[in-house]
Amino acid sequence: REETSIEVAEKLSTTNGVFVVGGNGEADAMSIAAVAANKKAPIVVAKTNGISRDALNYIEDNAHNQAVRIIGGESVLTKADEEKINAKLDKNNAAYRIAGSNRKATNAAVIKEYYNANAIKTSTGVVLVKDGQSNKSELIDALSAANYASSMNAPIVLGTENITDAQKNSLLNINGTVNKVAQVGEGANRTLLESIAE
């Protein structure tokens, strides 16, 4: 998956930065997928046993002076890997980590970072997908939803049975007029979609 992500990244411009996620950080990749689609920015997936030389070379060659954002906590991309990334960036350009203590906390942090009142574009929707907590394969819905969410500048919200207070607070501070709340894929609690709509 890392090698594939680099091959895809090579086909994209890095003028809007690069996102880096851990090899086991699928949920984090889904949280940032709509943002990456909107920015047309690549998502580089690090290997689970540490970011590879190929990924580091890609960052050095293509993003040394760009915004590099690490999505997810140190359990999925270690501090040591973050330091390796920073060693490839220009002296005054450190990678910035957007993370929480778990997938939902990271999801809330992504929404807070990219959909708040300081965002360049305004959101017109919110997209709910299953969080993949009990079954990793359920995250495929979020991947399917990425371009749809991007078309509305909408955040992807990870939730199956519930969402956290941090996610709720991030949603309350979305910049824009949300006139569509959509669920992509079946399986999330129906009342959850209704509560987000409220």
Short mmCIF file of C-alpha atoms in Angstrom, two decimals:
data_model
loop_
_atom_site.label_atom_id
_atom_site.label_comp_id
_atom_site.label_asym_id
_atom_site.label_seq_id
_atom_site.Cartn_x
_atom_site.Cartn_y
_atom_site.Cartn_z
CA ARG A 1 0.00 0.00 0.00
CA GLU A 2 2.89 2.38 0.64
CA GLU A 3 4.41 1.78 -2.77
CA THR A 4 1.02 2.24 -4.43
CA SER A 5 0.45 5.50 -2.55
CA ILE A 6 3.80 6.81 -3.80
CA GLU A 7 2.98 5.80 -7.37
CA VAL A 8 -0.31 7.71 -7.11
CA ALA A 9 1.42 10.67 -5.45
CA GLU A 10 3.87 10.86 -8.36
CA LYS A 11 0.90 11.54 -10.65
CA LEU A 12 -0.32 14.47 -8.57
CA SER A 13 0.97 17.96 -7.95
CA THR A 14 2.27 18.66 -4.45
CA THR A 15 1.62 22.40 -4.59
CA ASN A 16 -1.13 21.99 -1.99
CA GLY A 17 0.94 19.87 0.35
CA VAL A 18 1.17 16.19 1.25
CA PHE A 19 -0.63 14.11 3.86
CA VAL A 20 1.13 11.20 5.54
CA VAL A 21 -0.71 8.39 7.33
CA GLY A 22 0.48 5.24 9.04
CA GLY A 23 0.19 1.83 7.41
CA ASN A 24 -2.41 0.80 9.98
CA GLY A 25 -4.07 4.20 10.03
CA GLU A 26 -6.83 3.43 7.55
CA ALA A 27 -9.40 5.36 9.58
CA ASP A 28 -7.11 8.39 9.64
CA ALA A 29 -6.72 8.19 5.86
CA MET A 30 -10.52 8.14 5.55
CA SER A 31 -10.83 11.20 7.80
CA ILE A 32 -8.52 13.21 5.55
CA ALA A 33 -9.64 11.73 2.20
CA ALA A 34 -12.16 14.46 1.33
CA VAL A 35 -9.68 17.20 2.25
CA ALA A 36 -7.02 15.58 0.08
CA ALA A 37 -9.50 15.26 -2.80
CA ASN A 38 -10.46 18.92 -2.46
CA LYS A 39 -6.84 20.04 -2.42
CA LYS A 40 -5.79 17.46 -5.03
CA ALA A 41 -3.05 16.57 -2.57
CA PRO A 42 -1.49 13.12 -2.27
CA ILE A 43 -1.79 10.83 0.74
CA VAL A 44 1.44 8.93 1.39
CA VAL A 45 0.97 5.73 3.38
CA ALA A 46 3.92 4.77 5.58
CA LYS A 47 4.78 1.13 6.13
CA THR A 48 3.61 -0.36 9.41
CA ASN A 49 7.17 -1.08 10.53
CA GLY A 50 8.40 2.42 9.73
CA ILE A 51 8.35 4.86 6.86
CA SER A 52 10.49 3.67 3.97
CA ARG A 53 13.38 5.32 2.20
CA ASP A 54 11.23 5.56 -0.95
CA ALA A 55 8.55 7.54 0.89
CA LEU A 56 11.15 9.79 2.48
CA ASN A 57 12.80 10.36 -0.89
CA TYR A 58 9.44 11.26 -2.39
CA ILE A 59 8.87 13.83 0.36
CA GLU A 60 12.37 15.24 -0.06
CA ASP A 61 12.11 15.49 -3.83
CA ASN A 62 8.55 16.75 -4.08
CA ALA A 63 7.45 18.31 -0.81
CA HIS A 64 10.53 19.64 0.96
CA ASN A 65 9.06 23.15 0.97
CA GLN A 66 5.37 22.18 1.07
CA ALA A 67 2.96 21.74 3.96
CA VAL A 68 3.35 18.16 5.19
CA ARG A 69 0.63 17.01 7.56
CA ILE A 70 0.82 13.77 9.50
CA ILE A 71 -2.66 12.44 10.18
CA GLY A 72 -2.97 10.19 13.22
CA GLY A 73 -1.22 9.59 16.50
CA GLU A 74 2.16 8.12 17.34
CA SER A 75 0.70 4.62 17.61
CA VAL A 76 0.24 4.58 13.81
CA LEU A 77 3.17 6.83 12.78
CA THR A 78 5.90 7.07 15.39
CA LYS A 79 7.73 10.13 16.61
CA ALA A 80 10.89 8.64 15.10
CA ASP A 81 9.19 8.53 11.69
CA GLU A 82 8.05 12.12 12.15
CA GLU A 83 11.66 13.11 12.81
CA LYS A 84 12.77 11.27 9.66
CA ILE A 85 10.18 13.22 7.67
CA ASN A 86 11.32 16.50 9.16
CA ALA A 87 14.92 15.70 8.26
CA LYS A 88 13.82 15.70 4.60
CA LEU A 89 12.03 19.05 4.81
CA ASP A 90 13.48 22.51 4.51
CA LYS A 91 14.98 23.88 7.71
CA ASN A 92 12.02 26.09 8.60
CA ASN A 93 9.31 23.71 7.41
CA ALA A 94 8.40 21.11 10.00
CA ALA A 95 5.67 18.55 9.49
CA TYR A 96 2.56 19.20 11.55
CA ARG A 97 0.66 16.35 13.20
CA ILE A 98 -3.13 16.38 13.32
CA ALA A 99 -4.17 13.67 15.72
CA GLY A 100 -6.20 12.54 18.67
CA SER A 101 -6.06 9.64 21.10
CA ASN A 102 -8.10 7.39 18.78
CA ARG A 103 -9.73 7.38 15.35
CA LYS A 104 -12.71 9.50 16.40
CA ALA A 105 -10.50 12.02 18.18
CA THR A 106 -8.35 12.29 15.07
CA ASN A 107 -11.51 12.65 12.99
CA ALA A 108 -12.62 15.52 15.24
CA ALA A 109 -9.17 17.13 14.92
CA VAL A 110 -9.32 16.93 11.11
CA ILE A 111 -12.79 18.53 11.05
CA LYS A 112 -11.63 21.26 13.43
CA GLU A 113 -8.52 21.96 11.34
CA TYR A 114 -10.03 22.05 7.86
CA TYR A 115 -13.69 23.01 8.21
CA ASN A 116 -13.69 25.82 10.77
CA ALA A 117 -14.43 29.51 10.31
CA ASN A 118 -10.87 30.12 9.10
CA ALA A 119 -11.31 27.67 6.23
CA ILE A 120 -10.95 29.14 2.75
CA LYS A 121 -14.06 27.38 1.45
CA THR A 122 -17.41 26.93 3.13
CA SER A 123 -19.12 23.62 3.72
CA THR A 124 -22.59 22.82 2.44
CA GLY A 125 -22.86 19.31 3.81
CA VAL A 126 -21.74 16.60 6.22
CA VAL A 127 -21.11 12.97 5.26
CA LEU A 128 -21.46 10.17 7.80
CA VAL A 129 -19.71 6.81 7.32
CA LYS A 130 -19.13 3.83 9.57
CA ASP A 131 -16.03 4.14 11.75
CA GLY A 132 -14.64 0.66 11.09
CA GLN A 133 -14.01 0.12 14.78
CA SER A 134 -15.32 -3.44 14.82
CA ASN A 135 -14.64 -4.28 11.18
CA LYS A 136 -11.86 -2.52 9.28
CA SER A 137 -13.43 -3.35 5.92
CA GLU A 138 -16.36 -1.02 6.71
CA LEU A 139 -14.05 1.93 6.09
CA ILE A 140 -14.39 1.34 2.36
CA ASP A 141 -17.58 3.43 2.49
CA ALA A 142 -15.51 6.43 3.51
CA LEU A 143 -13.26 5.94 0.53
CA SER A 144 -16.31 5.80 -1.74
CA ALA A 145 -17.59 8.99 -0.10
CA ALA A 146 -14.41 11.07 -0.45
CA ASN A 147 -15.12 12.77 -3.78
CA TYR A 148 -18.78 13.24 -2.94
CA ALA A 149 -17.84 14.94 0.34
CA SER A 150 -15.22 17.00 -1.46
CA SER A 151 -17.84 18.32 -3.89
CA MET A 152 -19.68 19.89 -0.93
CA ASN A 153 -16.52 20.80 1.01
CA ALA A 154 -18.07 18.45 3.54
CA PRO A 155 -16.25 16.72 6.36
CA ILE A 156 -16.40 12.96 6.63
CA VAL A 157 -17.63 11.96 10.08
CA LEU A 158 -16.68 8.52 11.39
CA GLY A 159 -19.44 7.00 13.47
CA THR A 160 -21.36 3.75 13.73
CA GLU A 161 -23.16 3.71 17.07
CA ASN A 162 -22.29 7.25 18.21
CA ILE A 163 -19.99 10.20 17.78
CA THR A 164 -17.96 11.86 20.52
CA ASP A 165 -18.41 15.27 22.10
CA ALA A 166 -15.23 16.38 20.32
CA GLN A 167 -16.74 15.40 16.96
CA LYS A 168 -19.97 17.22 17.85
CA ASN A 169 -18.08 20.37 18.83
CA SER A 170 -16.08 20.29 15.61
CA LEU A 171 -19.27 19.93 13.59
CA LEU A 172 -20.88 22.85 15.41
CA ASN A 173 -18.01 25.07 14.28
CA ILE A 174 -18.14 24.19 10.60
CA ASN A 175 -17.80 27.22 8.37
CA GLY A 176 -20.78 27.41 6.03
CA THR A 177 -24.44 26.58 5.74
CA VAL A 178 -24.93 22.85 5.94
CA ASN A 179 -28.05 21.94 4.01
CA LYS A 180 -27.33 18.28 3.39
CA VAL A 181 -26.44 15.50 5.81
CA ALA A 182 -25.80 12.24 3.99
CA GLN A 183 -24.90 8.75 5.07
CA VAL A 184 -22.80 6.68 2.68
CA GLY A 185 -23.17 2.96 3.23
CA GLU A 186 -25.56 1.14 5.50
CA GLY A 187 -24.98 0.07 9.08
CA ALA A 188 -24.68 3.28 11.09
CA ASN A 189 -27.25 3.88 13.79
CA ARG A 190 -30.24 5.70 12.24
CA THR A 191 -30.56 8.01 15.23
CA LEU A 192 -26.94 9.03 14.73
CA LEU A 193 -27.69 10.49 11.31
CA GLU A 194 -30.71 12.26 12.80
CA SER A 195 -28.71 13.70 15.67
CA ILE A 196 -26.07 15.03 13.28
CA ALA A 197 -28.85 16.60 11.20
CA GLU A 198 -30.20 18.29 14.32
#
